[in-house]
């Protein structure tokens, strides 16, 4: 079922540049078949098809896009164990985790299908003409439309939910943007299986073939060619800070710059407030150890930083956490490269002046004080994997200063009790400025796909603090507003016609009105 | 009443770098008083005050920000003729035009005040916990919050509506962002008068002084220092493509890149469809000549490009338009620099191979054919002022090809009758991709401030096709979403508390619900 070919519109074509195979960390061996990397002609053809597909795809009824997403969801489920087993071989992620990730991917596609039918995404807005006003006001209506063909770069750590049919693809297709996916070279087989489901779904629904293509490359060359192709109008990316910044630089250097939505880097601080720590330090230590080691720590929301005011309860917490971490089995990481980067990064933290290491092994817990942390930029960097740093503060003022010193984050967490209310209220405004999601009494791993989710945050968590890559609002990255002034009803798009044929909630004179 | 000082928080301080005076094109002479340009210490102080003001300002009740905007509006009106006369001396814009622009500025401030009370801007979204689901879903709520202190660069051609208290400032303050305005050196006196109204309004309402500062510089040095200061989190700019791109490059080169919302460059194509041209060519010529020469052509929505299929009606149109343009009096432009740039740009168009010039004088109309236009990038560039280019197409296919060849535009206009329906339907998808606003049977000058307005568009019309700089949606540039997971009600911001104390429309499980 896996041929090693690229999917370019309705065709399949073997790339001719730099043959490569997936490496299985489970088997410690390469997997068949061989994949061929694409060349400039492949990029050109995929882009040309995407451009041809763009107007018919975006201007078709939203219902058709909803059915496309649902058909893809059905197709993913129909692949059954074939998909899960290949993803397991390519990523070493456990079968149960991958089954959960598939369900999440399917539910994400279905959520966007449902949202398309609700129509909130189109932001249809009508301001009536005021012919008697001086000067007269014309009839003005606006809606959001698709931005253009989108390049999607799959993530290493979510071969399903953040890859070929993941959140970027689902939200871009929902918006009406054709997608050209660049498969992650760590899971090209999984990518092809998923890509074929999308290709087949596009065909079944009679949509233009250029709605979707899948390209391969084991290097960065093809990705840069894609991002700099004039047809591409936006980029979705989940991965390293270095990778995201390289795409961003390429996108900005184009004659026409385009937005790059790169979800990059976070250490996800968890603040252990005094009353909570006193009341339930052991339970917090258990929750922390579980969250830190979940999936061998390979989550962008992994809790890499703990912050607390020093005291006897904290000593107990550290001992409990270290003991719990010592019981965690060593896990196989996604790729040998990620393992090597984690080992080097974890060692670098241990070697910093003023840092001690209460737990070292399958998972690592280091310890330092606030002034050391604030002064050393290296300690603010993400180490992707099961390592965390606990920073002790002298007092409340130092804890607030530490919060202010943080870079942008995907999440910030408060472990708090009612007796911590004053400190929590003082911290909250700082954390709002620093993070996209703020949690109380939980742990940041686990990102719900729903309307209120924000998976993003100030730089470097994301390249655009204005957007989220998970949840209903993710579609906003791929839409732009267009205003129509005095157009005759027969020329207006359906969302804005007088009769409201799509049955949308629309804003009339600024107020929401049901159909 | 005009001292030549900068306004830094509650203080006034004379800049010490590069003294300069406004030049009056009306009097052909400089105006008193002298202004002092700011230095790095002024930028530092304004930014430091803005940062200190940020949390209290954004977290205060939206009602307080609404009252700030209304107080500023009242203050602008209370300045009376002093403001209009100084703006007239500095810009040569007629008094009646400036009175209209003041009313627009005041109405814009009031619209954002009203929007703040409606609460749609906050996008409050609630998804309830599902404790019985496997895995359990936490309680998730999100709202949009202010992005951070904003730098606003005033435009030369709207000393009121796109300057110190213009659309960028109004929408940033509405969002809860402190504003540091850089006065345009062509109208520093108008800027100071308006700035003092804002400074006084901040004081009257007891808001932190750092909510607003006004800095001067006759050069680009201070502006770049402002954009690269770590406190600044977004930039609003209306002006030239070159200026916008310079700010964008500086913002992207920061350790933490920030968004620049630059409204830059457009030629605003007007398509004269055959039936409309036949039925009312003279009326269209009249509307065009009036729109082209309004305000000496100094509008970003000036109709700089006409497109039509060749034929006898078109010859009649050209003759009528040329005759009408010849009757238009020569106008005084905003600055000698703008006059020189227009004269040079208009001459450059005339000198291009394949271009003829049926009307030359106070306003210019040039003529060329589609293949010449498509092949010559210079003819696609904006010439700021009362000059237009009419491009003749052989047929419908060439007209569509021309539309495809256009860069991003603020507006695109169709002059059409019902008999033009087929061609209009074929053009509309192309124009949707090219422009932020599409008009039928009007002219693009005149930008209504309302909910449905889009003043922006694909590059180079704007640096962000996702946003508008005019109308209710302009506030979205200065907001970012934050998600709150399982926060106790007492810690949640008011917009998201169970009791809905602000009385907002909120989205519950994706559906809008009134308070």
Coordinates of C-alpha atoms in Angstrom, one line a residue, chain B residues 148-487:
Chain B
X148 CA 0.9 45.3 24.0
X149 CA 2.1 48.9 23.5
X150 CA 1.6 50.0 19.8
X151 CA 3.6 52.5 17.7
X152 CA 1.5 54.6 15.4
X153 CA 2.9 56.4 12.4
X154 CA 0.6 59.2 11.1
X155 CA -0.1 59.6 7.4
X156 CA 0.7 62.7 5.4
X157 CA -2.7 62.8 3.6
X158 CA -5.1 62.5 6.5
X159 CA -3.7 64.8 9.3
X160 CA -6.7 63.8 11.4
X161 CA -8.3 60.5 10.4
X162 CA -5.1 58.6 9.8
X163 CA -2.8 60.4 12.3
X164 CA -2.4 60.9 16.0
X165 CA -6.1 60.2 16.9
X166 CA -6.9 58.3 13.7
X167 CA -8.0 54.8 13.0
X168 CA -4.8 53.1 14.2
X169 CA -4.8 54.9 17.6
X170 CA -8.5 54.5 18.1
X171 CA -8.5 50.8 17.4
X172 CA -5.3 50.2 19.5
X173 CA -6.7 52.2 22.5
X174 CA -10.0 50.3 22.1
X175 CA -8.1 47.0 22.3
X176 CA -6.4 48.2 25.5
X177 CA -3.0 48.9 23.9
X178 CA -1.1 52.0 25.0
X179 CA -0.1 54.1 22.0
X180 CA 3.1 55.9 21.2
X181 CA 2.5 58.1 18.2
X182 CA 5.2 59.4 15.9
X183 CA 3.9 62.7 14.5
X184 CA 4.2 63.1 10.7
X185 CA 6.7 65.9 10.2
X186 CA 4.5 67.5 7.6
X187 CA 1.9 68.4 10.3
X188 CA 3.6 68.5 13.7
X189 CA 1.4 71.3 14.9
X190 CA -1.8 69.5 14.1
X191 CA -0.3 66.4 15.8
X192 CA 0.5 68.3 18.9
X193 CA -3.0 69.8 19.2
X194 CA -4.5 66.4 18.8
X195 CA -1.9 64.8 21.1
X196 CA -2.7 67.3 23.9
X197 CA -6.4 66.3 23.7
X198 CA -5.5 62.7 24.2
X199 CA -3.0 63.5 27.0
X200 CA -5.7 65.6 28.7
X201 CA -8.3 62.9 28.3
X202 CA -6.1 60.2 29.8
X203 CA -5.5 62.6 32.8
X204 CA -9.3 63.4 33.2
X205 CA -10.2 59.7 33.4
X206 CA -7.5 58.9 35.9
X207 CA -5.8 56.4 33.6
X208 CA -2.0 55.7 33.8
X209 CA -0.1 58.4 32.0
X210 CA 1.8 55.9 29.8
X211 CA -1.4 55.2 27.9
X212 CA -0.3 57.8 25.4
X213 CA 2.8 59.6 24.2
X214 CA 3.6 61.7 21.2
X215 CA 7.2 61.9 19.7
X216 CA 8.7 64.1 17.0
X217 CA 11.4 63.5 14.4
X218 CA 11.8 65.0 10.9
X219 CA 13.8 61.9 9.9
X220 CA 13.5 58.1 10.1
X221 CA 15.8 57.6 13.1
X222 CA 13.4 57.9 15.9
X223 CA 10.8 55.8 14.2
X224 CA 13.2 52.9 13.8
X225 CA 14.3 53.2 17.4
X226 CA 10.6 53.0 18.4
X227 CA 9.8 50.0 16.2
X228 CA 12.8 48.1 17.5
X229 CA 12.2 48.9 21.2
X230 CA 11.4 45.6 23.0
X231 CA 8.3 47.1 24.7
X232 CA 6.5 47.8 21.3
X233 CA 4.4 44.8 20.2
X234 CA 2.8 46.1 17.0
X235 CA 3.1 49.0 14.5
X236 CA 0.4 50.9 12.6
X237 CA 1.5 52.7 9.6
X238 CA -0.1 54.4 6.6
X239 CA 2.2 55.7 3.9
X240 CA 4.5 54.7 1.1
X241 CA 5.5 51.2 0.1
X242 CA 9.1 52.1 0.8
X243 CA 8.4 53.4 4.2
X244 CA 6.2 50.4 5.1
X245 CA 8.7 47.9 3.9
X246 CA 11.5 49.6 5.9
X247 CA 9.4 49.4 9.1
X248 CA 8.5 45.8 8.3
X249 CA 12.2 44.8 7.8
X250 CA 13.1 46.5 11.1
X251 CA 10.3 44.7 13.0
X252 CA 11.3 41.3 11.5
X253 CA 14.9 41.8 12.4
X254 CA 14.1 42.2 16.2
X255 CA 15.0 39.3 18.5
X256 CA 11.2 39.1 19.0
X257 CA 9.6 39.9 15.6
X258 CA 6.4 41.9 15.8
X259 CA 3.6 42.6 13.3
X260 CA 3.6 45.8 11.2
X261 CA 0.2 46.8 9.8
X262 CA 1.3 49.0 6.9
X263 CA -1.2 50.3 4.5
X264 CA 1.0 51.1 1.6
X265 CA 0.3 51.1 -2.1
X266 CA -2.5 50.6 -4.6
X267 CA -3.7 51.7 -8.1
X268 CA -7.3 50.7 -7.5
X269 CA -8.4 49.4 -10.9
X270 CA -11.8 50.5 -12.3
X271 CA -13.2 48.1 -14.9
X272 CA -15.5 49.8 -17.4
X273 CA -17.7 46.9 -18.6
X274 CA -19.2 47.2 -22.1
X275 CA -22.9 47.6 -21.5
X276 CA -22.3 50.2 -18.7
X277 CA -19.9 52.1 -20.9
X278 CA -22.4 52.1 -23.7
X279 CA -25.4 53.1 -21.6
X280 CA -23.7 55.9 -19.5
X281 CA -20.2 56.5 -20.6
X282 CA -20.4 60.3 -20.0
X283 CA -21.7 59.9 -16.5
X284 CA -18.9 57.4 -15.7
X285 CA -16.4 59.9 -17.1
X286 CA -17.8 62.5 -14.8
X287 CA -17.6 60.3 -11.8
X288 CA -14.1 59.2 -12.7
X289 CA -12.8 62.7 -13.2
X290 CA -14.3 63.9 -9.9
X291 CA -12.8 60.9 -8.0
X292 CA -9.4 61.2 -9.6
X293 CA -9.0 64.8 -8.8
X294 CA -10.6 64.8 -5.3
X295 CA -8.1 66.2 -2.8
X296 CA -5.6 66.6 -5.7
X297 CA -5.6 62.8 -6.1
X298 CA -4.0 62.3 -2.7
X299 CA -6.0 59.3 -1.6
X300 CA -4.7 55.7 -1.2
X301 CA -8.0 54.7 -2.9
X302 CA -7.5 57.1 -5.9
X303 CA -8.6 55.4 -9.1
X304 CA -5.3 55.2 -10.9
X305 CA -6.2 52.5 -13.4
X306 CA -9.1 52.2 -15.8
X307 CA -9.6 49.0 -17.8
X308 CA -11.9 48.5 -20.7
X309 CA -12.5 46.5 -23.9
X310 CA -11.6 48.7 -26.9
X311 CA -14.4 50.0 -29.1
X312 CA -16.2 53.2 -30.2
X313 CA -17.8 53.8 -26.8
X314 CA -14.4 53.8 -25.2
X315 CA -13.1 56.5 -27.6
X316 CA -16.1 58.6 -26.5
X317 CA -15.3 58.0 -22.9
X318 CA -11.6 59.0 -23.3
X319 CA -12.6 62.2 -25.0
X320 CA -15.2 63.0 -22.4
X321 CA -12.8 62.2 -19.5
X322 CA -10.0 64.2 -21.1
X323 CA -12.3 67.2 -21.6
X324 CA -13.5 67.0 -18.0
X325 CA -10.0 66.7 -16.5
X326 CA -8.9 69.7 -18.5
X327 CA -11.5 71.8 -16.6
X328 CA -10.2 70.8 -13.2
X329 CA -8.1 73.5 -11.5
X330 CA -4.6 72.7 -10.4
X331 CA -4.4 72.0 -6.7
X332 CA -1.8 72.6 -4.1
X333 CA -0.4 69.3 -2.9
X334 CA 0.4 68.3 0.7
X335 CA 4.1 68.9 0.6
X336 CA 6.7 70.0 -2.0
X337 CA 8.2 66.5 -1.8
X338 CA 4.8 64.9 -2.7
X339 CA 4.4 67.4 -5.6
X340 CA 7.9 66.6 -6.9
X341 CA 7.3 62.8 -6.6
X342 CA 4.0 63.1 -8.5
X343 CA 5.5 65.2 -11.3
X344 CA 8.3 62.8 -11.7
X345 CA 6.1 59.7 -11.5
X346 CA 3.5 61.1 -14.0
X347 CA 6.3 62.0 -16.4
X348 CA 7.8 58.5 -16.1
X349 CA 4.5 57.0 -17.1
X350 CA 4.1 59.3 -20.1
X351 CA 7.6 58.4 -21.3
X352 CA 7.0 54.7 -21.3
X353 CA 7.0 53.0 -24.7
X354 CA 3.4 52.3 -26.0
X355 CA 1.9 55.0 -23.7
X356 CA 0.0 58.0 -25.1
X357 CA -1.4 60.9 -23.0
X358 CA -4.8 62.2 -23.9
X359 CA -5.0 64.5 -20.9
X360 CA -2.0 66.3 -19.4
X361 CA -2.0 69.2 -17.0
X362 CA -3.7 69.6 -13.6
X363 CA -4.6 66.0 -13.9
X364 CA -3.2 63.3 -16.2
X365 CA -4.8 60.5 -18.2
X366 CA -2.5 58.2 -20.1
X367 CA -3.5 55.4 -22.5
X368 CA -2.0 52.1 -23.3
X369 CA -2.9 48.6 -24.3
X370 CA -3.1 45.4 -22.2
X371 CA 0.0 43.7 -23.5
X372 CA 2.1 46.8 -22.9
X373 CA 0.7 47.2 -19.4
X374 CA 1.1 43.5 -18.4
X375 CA 4.7 43.5 -19.6
X376 CA 5.8 46.7 -17.9
X377 CA 6.0 46.6 -14.0
X378 CA 6.5 50.3 -13.8
X379 CA 3.0 50.9 -15.1
X380 CA 1.7 48.8 -12.1
X381 CA 3.2 51.2 -9.6
X382 CA 1.2 53.8 -7.7
X383 CA 1.8 57.4 -8.7
X384 CA 0.4 59.3 -5.7
X385 CA -1.6 62.2 -7.1
X386 CA -4.2 63.0 -9.8
X387 CA -2.9 60.7 -12.6
X388 CA -4.5 57.6 -14.1
X389 CA -3.8 55.1 -16.8
X390 CA -6.5 53.7 -19.1
X391 CA -5.7 50.2 -20.5
X392 CA -7.5 48.9 -23.5
X393 CA -8.1 45.2 -24.0
X394 CA -8.8 43.4 -27.2
X395 CA -11.4 41.2 -25.7
X396 CA -12.8 39.7 -22.6
X397 CA -10.0 37.1 -22.3
X398 CA -7.4 39.9 -22.4
X399 CA -9.3 41.8 -19.7
X400 CA -9.3 38.8 -17.5
X401 CA -5.6 38.3 -18.1
X402 CA -5.0 41.9 -17.1
X403 CA -6.9 41.4 -13.9
X404 CA -4.8 38.4 -13.1
X405 CA -1.6 40.4 -13.7
X406 CA -2.4 43.0 -11.0
X407 CA -0.7 43.2 -7.7
X408 CA -2.7 43.4 -4.5
X409 CA -5.1 46.4 -4.2
X410 CA -7.1 48.2 -1.7
X411 CA -10.1 48.4 -4.0
X412 CA -11.3 47.1 -7.4
X413 CA -14.4 48.7 -9.0
X414 CA -16.8 47.4 -11.6
X415 CA -18.9 49.8 -13.7
X416 CA -21.5 47.4 -14.8
X417 CA -25.1 47.0 -16.1
X418 CA -27.2 43.8 -16.0
X419 CA -26.1 43.0 -19.5
X420 CA -22.5 42.8 -18.2
X421 CA -23.4 40.0 -15.8
X422 CA -21.4 37.3 -17.4
X423 CA -18.2 39.2 -17.5
X424 CA -18.8 40.6 -14.0
X425 CA -19.3 37.0 -12.7
X426 CA -16.0 35.9 -14.4
X427 CA -14.1 38.9 -13.0
X428 CA -15.4 38.7 -9.4
X429 CA -13.3 35.7 -8.3
X430 CA -10.2 37.3 -9.6
X431 CA -10.9 40.6 -7.9
X432 CA -11.7 38.9 -4.7
X433 CA -8.1 37.5 -4.8
X434 CA -6.7 40.9 -5.6
X435 CA -8.5 43.5 -3.5
X436 CA -9.8 44.2 0.0
X437 CA -12.9 46.0 -1.2
X438 CA -14.9 45.5 -4.4
X439 CA -17.3 48.2 -5.6
X440 CA -20.1 48.3 -8.2
X441 CA -21.0 51.5 -9.9
X442 CA -19.2 53.8 -7.6
X443 CA -15.7 55.2 -7.2
X444 CA -13.2 54.0 -4.6
X445 CA -12.4 57.3 -2.9
X446 CA -14.5 57.7 0.2
X447 CA -14.0 55.0 2.9
X448 CA -16.9 54.5 5.2
X449 CA -16.1 53.8 8.8
X450 CA -18.5 50.9 9.7
X451 CA -18.6 47.2 10.7
X452 CA -18.3 45.8 7.2
X453 CA -15.5 48.1 5.9
X454 CA -12.2 46.5 4.7
X455 CA -9.4 49.0 4.0
X456 CA -6.5 46.7 3.3
X457 CA -5.8 43.9 0.9
X458 CA -3.1 41.6 -0.5
X459 CA 0.4 42.9 -0.6
X460 CA 1.5 45.6 -1.5
X461 CA -1.9 47.2 -0.6
X462 CA -1.2 46.1 3.0
X463 CA 1.5 44.2 4.8
X464 CA -1.2 41.9 6.2
X465 CA -4.0 40.8 3.9
X466 CA -5.7 39.4 7.0
X467 CA -6.5 42.8 8.4
X468 CA -8.2 46.2 7.8
X469 CA -7.0 49.5 9.1
X470 CA -10.5 51.1 8.9
X471 CA -13.8 49.9 10.5
X472 CA -14.7 47.8 13.4
X473 CA -12.5 44.9 12.4
X474 CA -9.4 47.1 12.7
X475 CA -9.3 46.3 16.4
X476 CA -8.4 42.7 15.6
X477 CA -4.8 43.8 14.6
X478 CA -4.1 44.6 18.3
X479 CA -5.7 41.6 20.0
X480 CA -4.6 38.1 20.6
X481 CA -6.5 35.1 22.0
X482 CA -5.8 33.6 25.5
X483 CA -7.4 30.4 26.7
X484 CA -8.1 29.7 30.4
X485 CA -8.4 26.0 31.5
X486 CA -10.1 25.1 34.7
X487 CA -9.6 28.5 36.3

